[in-house]
Amino acid sequence: MKADLSTDDDVMGQKPGALGGGSGRSFARGLALGLAIGGLCTWFVFRPSNETATAVIAPVERPNSPVTRETYTKIRPGMSSWEVHDMLGSGEVIGEQGMIVDENGQYRKWENLGRRVSNSSGTVSDHDGQPREDVRRTVRWSNGKRMITVVFHNDSVVEKIEENLY
């Protein structure tokens, strides 16, 4: 190892340009190469695909599923959520809004509609001392592309919707 560096040597003890091209030119080439590789990687990740989304995430149908036209026709307004769950099993809650008030007038109010979620609580003014419950819940059962959606108000059926049950 050299004891002292001459003015023509860089910090690593090499002559400027000893590895090819000047230090400024080498940096510019490296930067250009890095940007080119980064651009290609970005294009590869975000390029339009020839496949459709349904081919990638196609729902699978289960044999002997209760999600059928026959089951759908058995669902009637006023049925309890327990009766519907006995026929279809557990479903997916896709939305819920509610307010519960206790006998002291204390309330809890909530809304969960996918990405929109809110909660609040407080006291009802001029409360009559009667507890109240007002809950609206939307539940979906699916089998592949077949779906049954039921809306319950205070655990009773108020609406039903079918998709692809032909």
CSV table of N, CA and C in Angstrom, one decimal:
chain,number,residue,atom,x,y,z
A,1,MET,N,0.9,-1.2,0.0
A,1,MET,CA,0.0,0.0,0.0
A,1,MET,C,0.9,1.2,0.0
A,2,LYS,N,0.5,2.2,-0.7
A,2,LYS,CA,1.3,3.5,-0.8
A,2,LYS,C,1.1,4.2,0.5
A,3,ALA,N,2.2,4.9,0.8
A,3,ALA,CA,2.2,5.7,2.1
A,3,ALA,C,1.5,7.0,1.9
A,4,ASP,N,1.6,7.6,0.8
A,4,ASP,CA,0.9,8.9,0.5
A,4,ASP,C,0.4,8.9,-0.9
A,5,LEU,N,-0.7,9.6,-1.1
A,5,LEU,CA,-1.3,9.7,-2.4
A,5,LEU,C,-0.8,10.8,-3.2
A,6,SER,N,-0.6,10.6,-4.5
A,6,SER,CA,-0.2,11.7,-5.3
A,6,SER,C,-1.4,12.5,-5.7
A,7,THR,N,-1.2,13.7,-6.2
A,7,THR,CA,-2.4,14.5,-6.6
A,7,THR,C,-3.1,13.9,-7.8
A,8,ASP,N,-2.5,13.0,-8.5
A,8,ASP,CA,-3.2,12.4,-9.7
A,8,ASP,C,-4.1,11.2,-9.3
A,9,ASP,N,-3.9,10.7,-8.0
A,9,ASP,CA,-4.7,9.6,-7.6
A,9,ASP,C,-6.0,10.1,-6.9
A,10,ASP,N,-7.1,9.2,-7.0
A,10,ASP,CA,-8.3,9.6,-6.3
A,10,ASP,C,-8.2,8.9,-4.9
A,11,VAL,N,-9.2,9.0,-4.2
A,11,VAL,CA,-9.2,8.5,-2.8
A,11,VAL,C,-8.9,7.1,-2.6
A,12,MET,N,-9.3,6.2,-3.6
A,12,MET,CA,-9.1,4.8,-3.5
A,12,MET,C,-7.7,4.4,-4.0
A,13,GLY,N,-6.9,5.4,-4.4
A,13,GLY,CA,-5.5,5.0,-4.9
A,13,GLY,C,-5.5,4.7,-6.3
A,14,GLN,N,-6.5,4.9,-7.1
A,14,GLN,CA,-6.6,4.7,-8.5
A,14,GLN,C,-6.5,6.0,-9.2
A,15,LYS,N,-6.0,5.9,-10.4
A,15,LYS,CA,-5.9,7.0,-11.3
A,15,LYS,C,-7.3,7.3,-11.8
A,16,PRO,N,-7.7,8.6,-11.9
A,16,PRO,CA,-9.0,8.9,-12.5
A,16,PRO,C,-9.2,8.2,-13.8
A,17,GLY,N,-10.3,7.6,-14.0
A,17,GLY,CA,-10.6,6.9,-15.3
A,17,GLY,C,-10.0,5.6,-15.4
A,18,ALA,N,-9.3,5.1,-14.4
A,18,ALA,CA,-8.6,3.8,-14.5
A,18,ALA,C,-9.5,2.6,-14.8
A,19,LEU,N,-10.8,2.8,-14.4
A,19,LEU,CA,-11.8,1.7,-14.6
A,19,LEU,C,-12.6,1.9,-15.9
A,20,GLY,N,-12.2,2.9,-16.7
A,20,GLY,CA,-12.9,3.1,-17.9
A,20,GLY,C,-13.8,4.3,-17.8
A,21,GLY,N,-13.7,5.3,-18.7
A,21,GLY,CA,-14.5,6.5,-18.6
A,21,GLY,C,-14.1,7.3,-17.4
A,22,GLY,N,-14.4,8.6,-17.5
A,22,GLY,CA,-14.1,9.5,-16.3
A,22,GLY,C,-15.2,9.2,-15.2
A,23,SER,N,-14.9,9.7,-14.0
A,23,SER,CA,-15.8,9.5,-12.9
A,23,SER,C,-17.2,10.1,-13.2
A,24,GLY,N,-17.3,11.2,-13.9
A,24,GLY,CA,-18.6,11.8,-14.2
A,24,GLY,C,-19.3,11.0,-15.3
A,25,ARG,N,-18.6,10.5,-16.3
A,25,ARG,CA,-19.2,9.7,-17.3
A,25,ARG,C,-19.7,8.4,-16.7
A,26,SER,N,-18.9,7.8,-15.8
A,26,SER,CA,-19.3,6.5,-15.2
A,26,SER,C,-20.6,6.7,-14.4
A,27,PHE,N,-20.7,7.8,-13.7
A,27,PHE,CA,-21.9,8.0,-12.9
A,27,PHE,C,-23.1,8.2,-13.8
A,28,ALA,N,-23.0,8.9,-14.9
A,28,ALA,CA,-24.1,9.2,-15.8
A,28,ALA,C,-24.5,7.8,-16.5
A,29,ARG,N,-23.6,7.0,-16.8
A,29,ARG,CA,-23.9,5.7,-17.4
A,29,ARG,C,-24.7,4.8,-16.4
A,30,GLY,N,-24.2,4.8,-15.2
A,30,GLY,CA,-24.9,4.0,-14.1
A,30,GLY,C,-26.3,4.5,-13.8
A,31,LEU,N,-26.4,5.8,-13.8
A,31,LEU,CA,-27.7,6.4,-13.6
A,31,LEU,C,-28.7,6.1,-14.7
A,32,ALA,N,-28.2,6.2,-16.0
A,32,ALA,CA,-29.0,5.9,-17.1
A,32,ALA,C,-29.4,4.4,-17.1
A,33,LEU,N,-28.5,3.5,-16.8
A,33,LEU,CA,-28.8,2.1,-16.7
A,33,LEU,C,-29.8,1.8,-15.6
A,34,GLY,N,-29.6,2.4,-14.5
A,34,GLY,CA,-30.6,2.2,-13.4
A,34,GLY,C,-32.0,2.7,-13.7
A,35,LEU,N,-32.1,3.8,-14.4
A,35,LEU,CA,-33.4,4.3,-14.8
A,35,LEU,C,-34.0,3.4,-15.8
A,36,ALA,N,-33.2,2.9,-16.7
A,36,ALA,CA,-33.8,2.0,-17.8
A,36,ALA,C,-34.3,0.7,-17.1
A,37,ILE,N,-33.5,0.1,-16.2
A,37,ILE,CA,-34.0,-1.1,-15.6
A,37,ILE,C,-35.2,-0.8,-14.7
A,38,GLY,N,-35.2,0.3,-14.0
A,38,GLY,CA,-36.4,0.6,-13.2
A,38,GLY,C,-37.6,0.8,-14.0
A,39,GLY,N,-37.5,1.5,-15.2
A,39,GLY,CA,-38.6,1.7,-16.1
A,39,GLY,C,-39.1,0.4,-16.6
A,40,LEU,N,-38.2,-0.5,-17.0
A,40,LEU,CA,-38.7,-1.9,-17.5
A,40,LEU,C,-39.4,-2.6,-16.4
A,41,CYS,N,-38.9,-2.6,-15.2
A,41,CYS,CA,-39.6,-3.3,-14.1
A,41,CYS,C,-40.9,-2.7,-13.8
A,42,THR,N,-41.0,-1.4,-13.8
A,42,THR,CA,-42.3,-0.8,-13.6
A,42,THR,C,-43.3,-1.1,-14.7
A,43,TRP,N,-42.8,-1.1,-16.0
A,43,TRP,CA,-43.7,-1.5,-17.1
A,43,TRP,C,-44.2,-2.9,-16.9
A,44,PHE,N,-43.3,-3.8,-16.6
A,44,PHE,CA,-43.6,-5.2,-16.4
A,44,PHE,C,-44.7,-5.5,-15.4
A,45,VAL,N,-44.6,-4.8,-14.2
A,45,VAL,CA,-45.5,-4.9,-13.1
A,45,VAL,C,-46.9,-4.3,-13.5
A,46,PHE,N,-46.9,-3.2,-14.1
A,46,PHE,CA,-48.1,-2.4,-14.4
A,46,PHE,C,-48.7,-2.5,-15.8
A,47,ARG,N,-48.1,-3.4,-16.6
A,47,ARG,CA,-48.5,-3.5,-18.0
A,47,ARG,C,-50.0,-4.1,-18.1
A,48,PRO,N,-50.7,-3.7,-19.1
A,48,PRO,CA,-52.0,-4.3,-19.2
A,48,PRO,C,-51.9,-5.8,-19.5
A,49,SER,N,-52.8,-6.6,-18.8
A,49,SER,CA,-52.8,-8.0,-18.9
A,49,SER,C,-53.7,-8.5,-20.0
A,50,ASN,N,-53.4,-9.6,-20.6
A,50,ASN,CA,-54.3,-10.1,-21.6
A,50,ASN,C,-55.4,-11.0,-20.9
A,51,GLU,N,-55.2,-11.3,-19.7
A,51,GLU,CA,-56.2,-12.1,-18.9
A,51,GLU,C,-57.2,-11.3,-18.3
A,52,THR,N,-58.5,-11.8,-18.2
A,52,THR,CA,-59.5,-11.0,-17.6
A,52,THR,C,-59.5,-11.3,-16.1
A,53,ALA,N,-60.0,-10.4,-15.3
A,53,ALA,CA,-60.1,-10.6,-13.9
A,53,ALA,C,-60.9,-11.8,-13.5
A,54,THR,N,-62.0,-12.1,-14.2
A,54,THR,CA,-62.8,-13.2,-13.8
A,54,THR,C,-62.1,-14.5,-14.0
A,55,ALA,N,-61.2,-14.6,-15.0
A,55,ALA,CA,-60.4,-15.8,-15.2
A,55,ALA,C,-59.5,-16.0,-14.0
A,56,VAL,N,-59.0,-15.0,-13.4
A,56,VAL,CA,-58.0,-15.1,-12.3
A,56,VAL,C,-58.8,-15.4,-11.0
A,57,ILE,N,-59.9,-14.8,-10.8
A,57,ILE,CA,-60.6,-14.9,-9.5
A,57,ILE,C,-62.0,-15.5,-9.7
A,58,ALA,N,-62.1,-16.4,-10.6
A,58,ALA,CA,-63.4,-17.0,-10.9
A,58,ALA,C,-63.9,-17.8,-9.6
A,59,PRO,N,-65.2,-17.4,-9.2
A,59,PRO,CA,-65.7,-18.1,-8.0
A,59,PRO,C,-66.0,-19.6,-8.3
A,60,VAL,N,-65.8,-20.4,-7.3
A,60,VAL,CA,-65.9,-21.8,-7.4
A,60,VAL,C,-67.3,-22.2,-6.8
A,61,GLU,N,-68.0,-23.0,-7.5
A,61,GLU,CA,-69.3,-23.5,-7.0
A,61,GLU,C,-69.1,-24.8,-6.2
A,62,ARG,N,-69.8,-24.8,-5.1
A,62,ARG,CA,-69.8,-26.0,-4.2
A,62,ARG,C,-71.0,-26.9,-4.5
A,63,PRO,N,-70.8,-28.2,-4.6
A,63,PRO,CA,-71.9,-29.0,-4.8
A,63,PRO,C,-72.8,-29.1,-3.6
A,64,ASN,N,-74.1,-29.3,-3.7
A,64,ASN,CA,-75.0,-29.4,-2.6
A,64,ASN,C,-75.1,-28.1,-1.8
A,65,SER,N,-74.9,-27.0,-2.4
A,65,SER,CA,-75.0,-25.7,-1.7
A,65,SER,C,-76.5,-25.3,-1.5
A,66,PRO,N,-76.8,-24.7,-0.4
A,66,PRO,CA,-78.2,-24.3,-0.2
A,66,PRO,C,-78.6,-23.0,-1.0
A,67,VAL,N,-77.6,-22.4,-1.7
A,67,VAL,CA,-77.9,-21.2,-2.4
A,67,VAL,C,-78.6,-21.6,-3.8
A,68,THR,N,-79.9,-21.8,-3.7
A,68,THR,CA,-80.6,-22.3,-4.9
A,68,THR,C,-81.9,-21.4,-5.0
A,69,ARG,N,-82.6,-21.6,-6.2
A,69,ARG,CA,-83.8,-20.9,-6.4
A,69,ARG,C,-84.9,-21.4,-5.4
A,70,GLU,N,-84.9,-22.7,-5.2
A,70,GLU,CA,-85.8,-23.3,-4.2
A,70,GLU,C,-85.7,-22.7,-2.8
A,71,THR,N,-84.5,-22.6,-2.4
A,71,THR,CA,-84.3,-22.0,-1.0
A,71,THR,C,-84.7,-20.6,-1.0
A,72,TYR,N,-84.4,-19.8,-2.1
A,72,TYR,CA,-84.8,-18.4,-2.2
A,72,TYR,C,-86.3,-18.2,-2.1
A,73,THR,N,-87.0,-19.1,-2.8
A,73,THR,CA,-88.5,-18.9,-2.8
A,73,THR,C,-89.1,-19.2,-1.4
A,74,LYS,N,-88.4,-20.0,-0.5
A,74,LYS,CA,-88.9,-20.2,0.8
A,74,LYS,C,-88.7,-19.1,1.8
A,75,ILE,N,-87.9,-18.1,1.4
A,75,ILE,CA,-87.6,-17.0,2.3
A,75,ILE,C,-88.8,-16.0,2.2
A,76,ARG,N,-89.4,-15.7,3.3
A,76,ARG,CA,-90.6,-14.8,3.3
A,76,ARG,C,-90.4,-13.6,4.2
A,77,PRO,N,-91.0,-12.5,3.8
A,77,PRO,CA,-91.0,-11.3,4.7
A,77,PRO,C,-91.5,-11.7,6.1
A,78,GLY,N,-90.8,-11.2,7.1
A,78,GLY,CA,-91.2,-11.5,8.5
A,78,GLY,C,-90.5,-12.7,9.1
A,79,MET,N,-89.9,-13.5,8.3
A,79,MET,CA,-89.1,-14.6,8.9
A,79,MET,C,-88.0,-14.1,9.8
A,80,SER,N,-87.7,-14.9,10.8
A,80,SER,CA,-86.6,-14.5,11.7
A,80,SER,C,-85.2,-14.8,11.0
A,81,SER,N,-84.2,-14.1,11.5
A,81,SER,CA,-82.9,-14.3,11.0
A,81,SER,C,-82.5,-15.8,11.3
A,82,TRP,N,-82.9,-16.3,12.4
A,82,TRP,CA,-82.6,-17.7,12.8
A,82,TRP,C,-83.2,-18.7,11.8
A,83,GLU,N,-84.4,-18.4,11.3
A,83,GLU,CA,-85.0,-19.3,10.3
A,83,GLU,C,-84.2,-19.3,9.0
A,84,VAL,N,-83.8,-18.1,8.6
A,84,VAL,CA,-83.1,-18.0,7.3
A,84,VAL,C,-81.7,-18.7,7.5
A,85,HIS,N,-81.0,-18.4,8.6
A,85,HIS,CA,-79.7,-19.0,8.8
A,85,HIS,C,-79.8,-20.6,8.9
A,86,ASP,N,-80.9,-21.1,9.5
A,86,ASP,CA,-81.1,-22.5,9.5
A,86,ASP,C,-81.2,-23.1,8.1
A,87,MET,N,-81.8,-22.4,7.1
A,87,MET,CA,-81.8,-22.8,5.7
A,87,MET,C,-80.5,-22.7,5.0
A,88,LEU,N,-79.9,-21.5,5.2
A,88,LEU,CA,-78.7,-21.2,4.3
A,88,LEU,C,-77.3,-21.3,5.0
A,89,GLY,N,-77.3,-21.4,6.3
A,89,GLY,CA,-76.1,-21.4,7.1
A,89,GLY,C,-75.6,-20.0,7.4
A,90,SER,N,-74.4,-19.9,7.8
A,90,SER,CA,-73.9,-18.5,8.1
A,90,SER,C,-73.6,-17.8,6.8
A,91,GLY,N,-74.0,-16.6,6.7
A,91,GLY,CA,-73.7,-15.7,5.5
A,91,GLY,C,-72.6,-14.7,5.9
A,92,GLU,N,-72.4,-13.8,4.9
A,92,GLU,CA,-71.4,-12.7,5.1
A,92,GLU,C,-72.2,-11.4,5.3
A,93,VAL,N,-72.0,-10.7,6.4
A,93,VAL,CA,-72.6,-9.5,6.6
A,93,VAL,C,-71.9,-8.4,5.8
A,94,ILE,N,-72.7,-7.8,4.8
A,94,ILE,CA,-72.1,-6.8,3.9
A,94,ILE,C,-72.5,-5.4,4.3
A,95,GLY,N,-73.4,-5.2,5.2
A,95,GLY,CA,-73.7,-3.9,5.7
A,95,GLY,C,-74.6,-3.9,6.9
A,96,GLU,N,-74.4,-2.9,7.8
A,96,GLU,CA,-75.2,-2.9,9.0
A,96,GLU,C,-75.3,-1.4,9.5
A,97,GLN,N,-76.5,-1.1,9.9
A,97,GLN,CA,-76.8,0.2,10.5
A,97,GLN,C,-77.6,0.0,11.7
A,98,GLY,N,-77.4,0.7,12.7
A,98,GLY,CA,-78.2,0.5,13.9
A,98,GLY,C,-78.1,1.5,15.0
A,99,MET,N,-79.1,1.5,15.8
A,99,MET,CA,-79.2,2.4,17.0
A,99,MET,C,-79.9,1.6,18.1
A,100,ILE,N,-79.2,1.5,19.3
A,100,ILE,CA,-79.8,0.9,20.4
A,100,ILE,C,-79.9,1.9,21.5
A,101,VAL,N,-81.1,2.0,22.2
A,101,VAL,CA,-81.3,3.0,23.3
A,101,VAL,C,-81.7,2.2,24.5
A,102,ASP,N,-81.0,2.4,25.6
A,102,ASP,CA,-81.4,1.6,26.8
A,102,ASP,C,-82.5,2.4,27.6
A,103,GLU,N,-83.0,1.9,28.7
A,103,GLU,CA,-84.1,2.5,29.5
A,103,GLU,C,-83.7,3.9,30.1
A,104,ASN,N,-82.4,4.1,30.2
A,104,ASN,CA,-81.9,5.4,30.7
A,104,ASN,C,-81.7,6.5,29.6
A,105,GLY,N,-81.9,6.1,28.4
A,105,GLY,CA,-81.8,7.0,27.3
A,105,GLY,C,-80.4,7.1,26.7
A,106,GLN,N,-79.5,6.2,27.2
A,106,GLN,CA,-78.2,6.1,26.6
A,106,GLN,C,-78.2,5.3,25.3
A,107,TYR,N,-77.6,5.9,24.3
A,107,TYR,CA,-77.7,5.2,23.0
A,107,TYR,C,-76.3,4.9,22.4
A,108,ARG,N,-76.3,4.0,21.5
A,108,ARG,CA,-75.1,3.7,20.7
A,108,ARG,C,-75.6,3.5,19.3
A,109,LYS,N,-75.0,4.3,18.4
A,109,LYS,CA,-75.4,4.3,17.0
A,109,LYS,C,-74.2,3.9,16.1
A,110,TRP,N,-74.4,3.1,15.1
A,110,TRP,CA,-73.3,2.7,14.2
A,110,TRP,C,-73.7,2.5,12.8
A,111,GLU,N,-72.8,2.5,11.9
A,111,GLU,CA,-73.0,2.3,10.5
A,111,GLU,C,-71.7,1.6,9.9
A,112,ASN,N,-71.9,0.5,9.3
A,112,ASN,CA,-70.8,-0.2,8.7
A,112,ASN,C,-71.2,-0.6,7.3
A,113,LEU,N,-70.9,0.2,6.3
A,113,LEU,CA,-71.3,-0.1,4.9
A,113,LEU,C,-70.1,-0.2,4.0
A,114,GLY,N,-69.3,-1.2,4.2
A,114,GLY,CA,-68.1,-1.4,3.5
A,114,GLY,C,-67.0,-0.6,4.0
A,115,ARG,N,-66.6,0.4,3.2
A,115,ARG,CA,-65.5,1.3,3.5
A,115,ARG,C,-66.0,2.5,4.4
A,116,ARG,N,-67.3,2.7,4.5
A,116,ARG,CA,-67.8,3.8,5.4
A,116,ARG,C,-68.2,3.2,6.7
A,117,VAL,N,-67.5,3.5,7.8
A,117,VAL,CA,-67.8,3.1,9.1
A,117,VAL,C,-67.9,4.2,10.1
A,118,SER,N,-68.9,4.3,10.9
A,118,SER,CA,-69.0,5.3,11.9
A,118,SER,C,-69.6,4.8,13.2
A,119,ASN,N,-69.3,5.4,14.3
A,119,ASN,CA,-69.8,5.0,15.6
A,119,ASN,C,-70.0,6.3,16.4
A,120,SER,N,-71.1,6.3,17.2
A,120,SER,CA,-71.3,7.4,18.1
A,120,SER,C,-72.2,6.9,19.3
A,121,SER,N,-72.1,7.7,20.3
A,121,SER,CA,-73.0,7.3,21.5
A,121,SER,C,-73.3,8.6,22.2
A,122,GLY,N,-74.3,8.5,23.1
A,122,GLY,CA,-74.7,9.7,23.8
A,122,GLY,C,-76.0,9.5,24.6
A,123,THR,N,-76.7,10.5,24.8
A,123,THR,CA,-78.0,10.4,25.6
A,123,THR,C,-79.1,11.1,24.7
A,124,VAL,N,-80.2,10.4,24.7
A,124,VAL,CA,-81.4,10.9,24.0
A,124,VAL,C,-82.1,11.9,24.9
A,125,SER,N,-82.4,13.1,24.3
A,125,SER,CA,-83.1,14.1,25.1
A,125,SER,C,-84.6,13.7,25.1
A,126,ASP,N,-85.3,14.0,26.2
A,126,ASP,CA,-86.8,13.7,26.3
A,126,ASP,C,-87.1,12.2,26.1
A,127,HIS,N,-86.2,11.4,26.7
A,127,HIS,CA,-86.4,9.9,26.6
A,127,HIS,C,-87.6,9.5,27.4
A,128,ASP,N,-88.4,8.5,26.9
A,128,ASP,CA,-89.6,8.1,27.6
A,128,ASP,C,-89.4,6.9,28.5
A,129,GLY,N,-88.1,6.4,28.6
A,129,GLY,CA,-87.8,5.3,29.6
A,129,GLY,C,-87.9,3.9,28.9
A,130,GLN,N,-88.4,3.9,27.7
A,130,GLN,CA,-88.5,2.6,27.0
A,130,GLN,C,-87.3,2.3,26.1
A,131,PRO,N,-86.7,1.1,26.3
A,131,PRO,CA,-85.5,0.7,25.5
A,131,PRO,C,-86.0,0.5,24.0
A,132,ARG,N,-85.1,0.8,23.1
A,132,ARG,CA,-85.5,0.6,21.7
A,132,ARG,C,-84.3,0.1,20.9
A,133,GLU,N,-84.6,-0.7,19.9
A,133,GLU,CA,-83.6,-1.2,19.0
A,133,GLU,C,-84.0,-1.0,17.6
A,134,ASP,N,-83.1,-0.5,16.8
A,134,ASP,CA,-83.4,-0.3,15.4
A,134,ASP,C,-82.2,-0.7,14.6
A,135,VAL,N,-82.1,-1.9,14.1
A,135,VAL,CA,-80.9,-2.5,13.5
A,135,VAL,C,-81.3,-3.0,12.1
A,136,ARG,N,-80.6,-2.6,11.1
A,136,ARG,CA,-80.8,-3.0,9.7
A,136,ARG,C,-79.5,-3.7,9.3
A,137,ARG,N,-79.6,-5.0,8.9
A,137,ARG,CA,-78.4,-5.8,8.6
A,137,ARG,C,-78.6,-6.5,7.2
A,138,THR,N,-77.6,-6.4,6.3
A,138,THR,CA,-77.7,-7.0,5.0
A,138,THR,C,-76.7,-8.2,5.0
A,139,VAL,N,-77.2,-9.4,4.7
A,139,VAL,CA,-76.4,-10.6,4.7
A,139,VAL,C,-76.5,-11.2,3.3
A,140,ARG,N,-75.3,-11.7,2.9
A,140,ARG,CA,-75.2,-12.4,1.6
A,140,ARG,C,-74.7,-13.8,1.7
A,141,TRP,N,-75.3,-14.7,0.9
A,141,TRP,CA,-74.9,-16.1,0.8
A,141,TRP,C,-74.5,-16.3,-0.7
A,142,SER,N,-73.4,-16.9,-0.9
A,142,SER,CA,-73.0,-17.1,-2.3
A,142,SER,C,-72.5,-18.5,-2.6
A,143,ASN,N,-72.6,-18.9,-3.8
A,143,ASN,CA,-72.1,-20.2,-4.3
A,143,ASN,C,-71.6,-19.9,-5.7
A,144,GLY,N,-70.3,-19.7,-6.0
A,144,GLY,CA,-69.9,-19.3,-7.3
A,144,GLY,C,-70.5,-17.9,-7.6
A,145,LYS,N,-71.2,-17.9,-8.8
A,145,LYS,CA,-71.8,-16.6,-9.2
A,145,LYS,C,-73.2,-16.5,-8.6
A,146,ARG,N,-73.7,-17.5,-8.0
A,146,ARG,CA,-75.1,-17.5,-7.5
A,146,ARG,C,-75.1,-16.8,-6.1
A,147,MET,N,-76.1,-15.9,-5.9
A,147,MET,CA,-76.1,-15.2,-4.6
A,147,MET,C,-77.5,-15.0,-4.1
A,148,ILE,N,-77.7,-15.0,-2.8
A,148,ILE,CA,-78.9,-14.7,-2.2
A,148,ILE,C,-78.6,-13.6,-1.2
A,149,THR,N,-79.2,-12.4,-1.2
A,149,THR,CA,-79.0,-11.3,-0.3
A,149,THR,C,-80.3,-11.1,0.4
A,150,VAL,N,-80.2,-11.0,1.8
A,150,VAL,CA,-81.4,-10.8,2.6
A,150,VAL,C,-81.1,-9.6,3.5
A,151,VAL,N,-82.1,-8.7,3.5
A,151,VAL,CA,-82.0,-7.5,4.4
A,151,VAL,C,-83.0,-7.8,5.6
A,152,PHE,N,-82.4,-7.7,6.8
A,152,PHE,CA,-83.2,-7.9,8.1
A,152,PHE,C,-83.3,-6.6,8.8
A,153,HIS,N,-84.5,-6.3,9.3
A,153,HIS,CA,-84.7,-5.2,10.2
A,153,HIS,C,-85.1,-5.7,11.5
A,154,ASN,N,-84.3,-5.5,12.5
A,154,ASN,CA,-84.6,-6.0,13.9
A,154,ASN,C,-84.8,-7.6,13.8
A,155,ASP,N,-83.9,-8.2,13.0
A,155,ASP,CA,-83.8,-9.7,12.9
A,155,ASP,C,-85.0,-10.3,12.2
A,156,SER,N,-85.8,-9.5,11.4
A,156,SER,CA,-86.9,-10.0,10.6
A,156,SER,C,-86.6,-9.7,9.1
A,157,VAL,N,-86.9,-10.6,8.2
A,157,VAL,CA,-86.7,-10.3,6.8
A,157,VAL,C,-87.6,-9.2,6.3
A,158,VAL,N,-87.0,-8.2,5.6
A,158,VAL,CA,-87.8,-7.1,5.0
A,158,VAL,C,-87.6,-7.1,3.5
A,159,GLU,N,-86.5,-7.7,3.0
A,159,GLU,CA,-86.2,-7.7,1.6
A,159,GLU,C,-85.3,-8.9,1.3
A,160,LYS,N,-85.5,-9.4,0.0
A,160,LYS,CA,-84.5,-10.4,-0.5
A,160,LYS,C,-84.2,-10.1,-1.9
A,161,ILE,N,-83.0,-10.5,-2.3
A,161,ILE,CA,-82.5,-10.3,-3.7
A,161,ILE,C,-81.8,-11.5,-4.1
A,162,GLU,N,-82.0,-11.9,-5.4
A,162,GLU,CA,-81.3,-13.1,-5.9
A,162,GLU,C,-80.5,-12.7,-7.1
A,163,GLU,N,-79.4,-13.4,-7.3
A,163,GLU,CA,-78.5,-13.2,-8.5
A,163,GLU,C,-78.1,-14.5,-9.1
A,164,ASN,N,-78.4,-14.7,-10.4
A,164,ASN,CA,-78.0,-15.9,-11.1
A,164,ASN,C,-78.5,-17.2,-10.6
A,165,LEU,N,-79.8,-17.2,-10.1
A,165,LEU,CA,-80.4,-18.4,-9.6
A,165,LEU,C,-81.3,-19.1,-10.6
A,166,TYR,N,-81.1,-18.8,-11.9
A,166,TYR,CA,-82.0,-19.3,-12.9
A,166,TYR,C,-81.8,-20.8,-13.1
